[in-house]
Coordinates of C-alpha atoms and ligand atoms in Angstrom, one line a residue:
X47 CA 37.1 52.5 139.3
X48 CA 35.8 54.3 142.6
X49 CA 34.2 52.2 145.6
X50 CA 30.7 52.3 146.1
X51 CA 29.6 54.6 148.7
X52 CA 28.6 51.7 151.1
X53 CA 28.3 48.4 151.7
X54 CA 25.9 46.5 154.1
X55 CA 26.7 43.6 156.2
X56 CA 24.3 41.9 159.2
X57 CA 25.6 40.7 162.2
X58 CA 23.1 39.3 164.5
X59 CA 20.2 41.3 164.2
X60 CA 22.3 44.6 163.6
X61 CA 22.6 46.1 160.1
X62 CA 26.5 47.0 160.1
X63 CA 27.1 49.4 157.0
X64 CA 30.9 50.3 155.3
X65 CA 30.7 53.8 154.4
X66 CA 33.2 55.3 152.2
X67 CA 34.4 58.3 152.7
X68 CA 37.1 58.7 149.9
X69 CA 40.7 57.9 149.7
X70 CA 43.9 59.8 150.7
X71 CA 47.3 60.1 148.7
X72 CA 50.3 60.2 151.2
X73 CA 54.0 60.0 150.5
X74 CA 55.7 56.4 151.2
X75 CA 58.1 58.4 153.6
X76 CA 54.9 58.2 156.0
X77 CA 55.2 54.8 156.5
X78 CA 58.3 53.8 158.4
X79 CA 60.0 50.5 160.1
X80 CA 60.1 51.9 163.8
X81 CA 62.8 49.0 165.0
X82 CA 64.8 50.5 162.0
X83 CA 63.6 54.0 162.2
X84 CA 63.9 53.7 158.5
X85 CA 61.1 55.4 156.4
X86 CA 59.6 53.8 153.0
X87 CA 60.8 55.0 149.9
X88 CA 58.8 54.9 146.2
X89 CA 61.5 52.3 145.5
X90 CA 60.0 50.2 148.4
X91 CA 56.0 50.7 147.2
X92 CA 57.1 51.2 143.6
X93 CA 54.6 54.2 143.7
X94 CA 55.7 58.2 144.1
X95 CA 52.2 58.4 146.2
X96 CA 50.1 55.9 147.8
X97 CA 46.1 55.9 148.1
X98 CA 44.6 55.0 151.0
X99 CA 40.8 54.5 151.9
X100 CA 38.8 56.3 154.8
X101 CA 36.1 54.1 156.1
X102 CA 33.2 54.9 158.6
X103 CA 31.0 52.3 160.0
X104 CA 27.2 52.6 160.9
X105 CA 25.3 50.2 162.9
X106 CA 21.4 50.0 162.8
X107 CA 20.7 48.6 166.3
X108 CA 17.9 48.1 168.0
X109 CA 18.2 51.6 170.0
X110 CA 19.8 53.9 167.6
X111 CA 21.9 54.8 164.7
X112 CA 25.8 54.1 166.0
X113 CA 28.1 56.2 164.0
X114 CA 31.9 55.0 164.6
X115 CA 34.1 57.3 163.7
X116 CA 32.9 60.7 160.8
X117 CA 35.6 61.0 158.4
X118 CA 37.7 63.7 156.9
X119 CA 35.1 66.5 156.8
X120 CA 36.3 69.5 154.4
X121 CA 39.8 69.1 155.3
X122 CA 40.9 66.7 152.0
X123 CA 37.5 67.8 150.1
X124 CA 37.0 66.6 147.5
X125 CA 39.0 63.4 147.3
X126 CA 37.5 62.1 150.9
X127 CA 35.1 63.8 153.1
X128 CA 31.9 61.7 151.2
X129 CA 30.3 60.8 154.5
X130 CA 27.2 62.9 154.3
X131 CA 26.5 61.4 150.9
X132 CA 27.1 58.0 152.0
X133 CA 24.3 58.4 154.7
X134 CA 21.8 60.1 152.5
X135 CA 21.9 57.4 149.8
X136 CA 21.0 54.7 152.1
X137 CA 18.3 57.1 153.6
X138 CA 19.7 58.4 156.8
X139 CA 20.5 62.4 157.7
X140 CA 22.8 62.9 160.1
X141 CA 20.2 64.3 162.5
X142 CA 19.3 60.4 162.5
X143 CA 22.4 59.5 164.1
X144 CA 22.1 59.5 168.3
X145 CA 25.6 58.1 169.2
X146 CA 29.4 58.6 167.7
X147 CA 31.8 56.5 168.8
X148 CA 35.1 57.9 168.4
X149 CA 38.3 55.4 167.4
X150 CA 40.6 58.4 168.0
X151 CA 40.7 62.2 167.1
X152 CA 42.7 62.4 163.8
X153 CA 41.2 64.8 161.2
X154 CA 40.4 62.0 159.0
X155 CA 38.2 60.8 162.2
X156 CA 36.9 63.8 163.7
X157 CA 36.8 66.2 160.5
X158 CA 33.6 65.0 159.8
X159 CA 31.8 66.0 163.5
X160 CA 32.2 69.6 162.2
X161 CA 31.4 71.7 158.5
X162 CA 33.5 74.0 157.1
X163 CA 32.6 76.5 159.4
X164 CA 33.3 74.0 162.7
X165 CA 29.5 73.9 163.2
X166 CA 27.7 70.3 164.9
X167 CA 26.8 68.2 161.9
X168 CA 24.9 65.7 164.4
X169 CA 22.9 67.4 166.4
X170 CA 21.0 64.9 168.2
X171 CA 24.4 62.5 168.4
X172 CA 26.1 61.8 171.8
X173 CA 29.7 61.5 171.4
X174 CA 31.8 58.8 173.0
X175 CA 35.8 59.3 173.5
X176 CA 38.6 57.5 175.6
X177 CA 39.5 60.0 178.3
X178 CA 43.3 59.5 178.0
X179 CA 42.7 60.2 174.2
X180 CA 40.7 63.5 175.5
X181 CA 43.2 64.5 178.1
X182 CA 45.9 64.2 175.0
X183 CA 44.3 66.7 172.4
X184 CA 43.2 68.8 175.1
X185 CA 47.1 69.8 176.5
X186 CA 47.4 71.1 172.9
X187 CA 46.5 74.9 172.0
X188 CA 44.6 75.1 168.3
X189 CA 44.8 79.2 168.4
X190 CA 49.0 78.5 167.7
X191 CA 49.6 79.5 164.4
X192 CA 51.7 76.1 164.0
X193 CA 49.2 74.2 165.3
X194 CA 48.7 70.8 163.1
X195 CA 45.3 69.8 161.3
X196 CA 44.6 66.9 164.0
X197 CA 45.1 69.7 166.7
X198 CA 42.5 71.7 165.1
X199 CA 39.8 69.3 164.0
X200 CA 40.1 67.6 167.6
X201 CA 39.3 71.5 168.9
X202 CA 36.9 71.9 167.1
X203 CA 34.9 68.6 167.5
X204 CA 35.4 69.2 171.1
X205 CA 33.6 72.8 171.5
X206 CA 30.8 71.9 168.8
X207 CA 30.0 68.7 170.9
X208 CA 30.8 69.7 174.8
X209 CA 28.0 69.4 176.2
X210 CA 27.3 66.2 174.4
X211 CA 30.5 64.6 175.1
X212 CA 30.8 61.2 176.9
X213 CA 34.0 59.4 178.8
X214 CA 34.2 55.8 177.3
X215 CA 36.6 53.5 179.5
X216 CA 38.1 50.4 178.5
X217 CA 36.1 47.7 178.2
X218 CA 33.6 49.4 178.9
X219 CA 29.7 49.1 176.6
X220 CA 29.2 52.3 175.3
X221 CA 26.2 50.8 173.3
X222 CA 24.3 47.4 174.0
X223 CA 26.0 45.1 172.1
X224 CA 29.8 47.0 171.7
X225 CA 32.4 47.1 174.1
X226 CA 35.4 49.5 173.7
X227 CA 38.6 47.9 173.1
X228 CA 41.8 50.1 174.1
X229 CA 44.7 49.7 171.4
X230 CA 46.6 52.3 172.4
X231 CA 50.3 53.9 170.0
X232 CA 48.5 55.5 167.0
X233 CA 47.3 57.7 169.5
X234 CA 46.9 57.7 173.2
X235 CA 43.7 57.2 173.3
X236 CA 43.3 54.9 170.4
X237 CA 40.1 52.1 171.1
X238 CA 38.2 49.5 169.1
X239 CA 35.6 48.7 169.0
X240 CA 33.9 45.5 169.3
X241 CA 30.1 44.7 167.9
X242 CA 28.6 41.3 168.9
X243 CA 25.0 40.2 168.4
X244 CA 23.4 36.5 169.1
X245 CA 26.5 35.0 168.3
X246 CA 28.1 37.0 165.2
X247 CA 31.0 39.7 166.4
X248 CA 32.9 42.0 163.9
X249 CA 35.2 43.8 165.5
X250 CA 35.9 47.8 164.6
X251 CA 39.7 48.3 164.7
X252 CA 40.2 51.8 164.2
X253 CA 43.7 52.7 162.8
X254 CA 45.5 49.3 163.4
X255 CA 46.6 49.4 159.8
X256 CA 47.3 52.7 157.5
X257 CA 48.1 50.4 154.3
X258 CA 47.1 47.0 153.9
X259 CA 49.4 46.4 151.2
X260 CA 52.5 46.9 153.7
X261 CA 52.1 46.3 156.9
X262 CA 50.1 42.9 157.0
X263 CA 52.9 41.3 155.7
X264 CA 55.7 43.6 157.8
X265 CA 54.3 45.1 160.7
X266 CA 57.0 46.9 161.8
X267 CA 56.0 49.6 159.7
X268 CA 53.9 52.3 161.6
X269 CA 52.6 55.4 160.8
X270 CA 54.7 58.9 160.6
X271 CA 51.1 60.6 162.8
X272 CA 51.8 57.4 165.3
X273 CA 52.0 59.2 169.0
X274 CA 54.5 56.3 170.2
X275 CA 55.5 54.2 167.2
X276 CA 56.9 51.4 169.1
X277 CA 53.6 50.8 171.2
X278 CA 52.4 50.8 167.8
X279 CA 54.1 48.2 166.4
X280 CA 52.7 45.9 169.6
X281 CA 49.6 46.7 169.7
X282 CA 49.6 46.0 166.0
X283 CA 51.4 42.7 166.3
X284 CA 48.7 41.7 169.2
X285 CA 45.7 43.0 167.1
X286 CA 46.5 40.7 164.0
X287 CA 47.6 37.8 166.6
X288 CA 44.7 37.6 168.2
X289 CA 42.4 38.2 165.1
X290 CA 44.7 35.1 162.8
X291 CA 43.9 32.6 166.0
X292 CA 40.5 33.9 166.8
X293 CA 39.4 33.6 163.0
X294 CA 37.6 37.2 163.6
X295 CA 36.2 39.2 161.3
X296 CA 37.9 42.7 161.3
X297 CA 37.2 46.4 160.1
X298 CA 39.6 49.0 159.7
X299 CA 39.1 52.9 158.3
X300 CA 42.5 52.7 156.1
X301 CA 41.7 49.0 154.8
X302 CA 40.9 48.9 151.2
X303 CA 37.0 49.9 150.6
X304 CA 34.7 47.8 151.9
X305 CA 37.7 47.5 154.5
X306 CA 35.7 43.9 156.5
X307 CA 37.4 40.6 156.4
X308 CA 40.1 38.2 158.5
X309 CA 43.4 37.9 159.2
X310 CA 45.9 35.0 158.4
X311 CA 49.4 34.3 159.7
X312 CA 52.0 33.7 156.9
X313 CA 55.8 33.0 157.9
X314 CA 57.1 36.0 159.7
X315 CA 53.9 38.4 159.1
X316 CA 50.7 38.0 158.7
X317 CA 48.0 38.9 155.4
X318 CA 44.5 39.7 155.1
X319 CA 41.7 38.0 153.3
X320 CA 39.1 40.7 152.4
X321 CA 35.3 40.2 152.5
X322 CA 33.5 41.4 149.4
X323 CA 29.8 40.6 150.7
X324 CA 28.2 38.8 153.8
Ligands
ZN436 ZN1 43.3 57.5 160.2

């Protein structure tokens, strides 16, 4: 059975929406325990492949449509890259949307800024990025023929949106009501963010967990696309510390569909409670 394509939530007087943009298959030898620098194996998930969701979140403020983060794009069509059709059902075209606020530049982020063809899919969107997470894809060259999929996408969402492009420091508000949180190891640049209105806060964490069923409980594991693995692992370990003693309410792209709900502490790790409705 296939998620729905969204899922709404309130938090204050913003309408907060899950969109789901389809799931990935990766290999367990993706997921490795960095102190160990051992990778998983299918013995280790009991599965050959493991599916992972891709989540985008929307916020209906006050002053605008907040897009965080725009999915795969064409690059895993057609298993993910369900964005568009996620907005449309609820109403919205992506000429609607006047801010993005990019997690981090992965192609399962920033695929989705660009069609097939790498031309703007928001036009009237402003796009707000971490600088160091700029100045990182930008020492790369996407014309090498070697050049990775992240390397490309991150190109081309940076030409089709240059002149539309804007720096987003930590803890800084890009948007009334969201302040960018910098959890930096999955990439350089890597931020959260963090959405609070009269009193109710969920807070957007971007990448801190690839698959739920794994790391929660050992969070060693990282991510083989982790930039620095072991930065990683702490920023991870911080994230779910803070969110067990806080009691928050979290978000995550890779957390299963409609990837909202808390975190609790359990002997050495930690697991998390998902939220099926508000
Ligand atoms: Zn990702």
């Amino acid at each position: 059975v296939s998620p729905p394509p969204f899922q709404h939530w309130t938090i204050g007087s913003f309408e907060v929406f899950s969109l789901n943009d389809g799931a990935l298959a990766l290999p367990p030898s993706r997921f490795v325990d960095v102190p160990h620098k051992r990778a998983a194996t299918a013995a280790d998930l009991r599965q050959d492949k493991v599916e992972i969701q891709v989540n985008c979140f929307l916020l209906d403020t006050r002053d605008g449509l907040v897009l965080i983060d725009a999915g795969c794009g064409a690059a895993f069509a057609p298993a993910a890259g369900n964005l568009l059709k996620s907005l449309e059902l609820l109403g919205f075209s992506p000429d609607d949307v006047t801010h993005i606020l990019m997690t981090h530049l992965h192609v399962d982020h920033a695929g989705g800024l660009v069609d097939a063809d790498g031309a703007r899919v928001f036009n009237n969107a402003r796009v707000h990025l971490a600088e160091a997470e700029l100045a990182y894809w930008r020492q790369f060259d996407a014309t090498d023929a070697g050049a990775d999929r992240s390397v490309k996408a991150a190109a081309a969402a940076l030409s089709a949106y240059r002149e539309r492009l804007l720096p987003c420091p930590a803890h800084s508000q890009p948007r009334p009501g969201v302040v960018s949180v910098p959890l930096p190891g999955h990439t350089p640049g890597h931020t959260g963010f963090l959405v609070a209105d009269h009193g109710e806060q969920i807070f957007v964490w971007g990448d801190i967990v690839h698959l739920a069923s794994l790391q929660f409980a050992q969070p060693n594991y990282g991510y083989a696309a982790d930039v620095d693995g072991p930065l990683g692992v702490e920023t991870r370990r911080k994230a779910f510390a803070d969110a067990a003693a806080e009691g928050a309410v979290i978000a995550g792209m890779h957390l299963p569909f409609p990837g909202v709900g808390t975190v609790a502490r359990i002997r050495d790790g930690f697991s998390f409670l998902p939220r099926a409705s508000a």
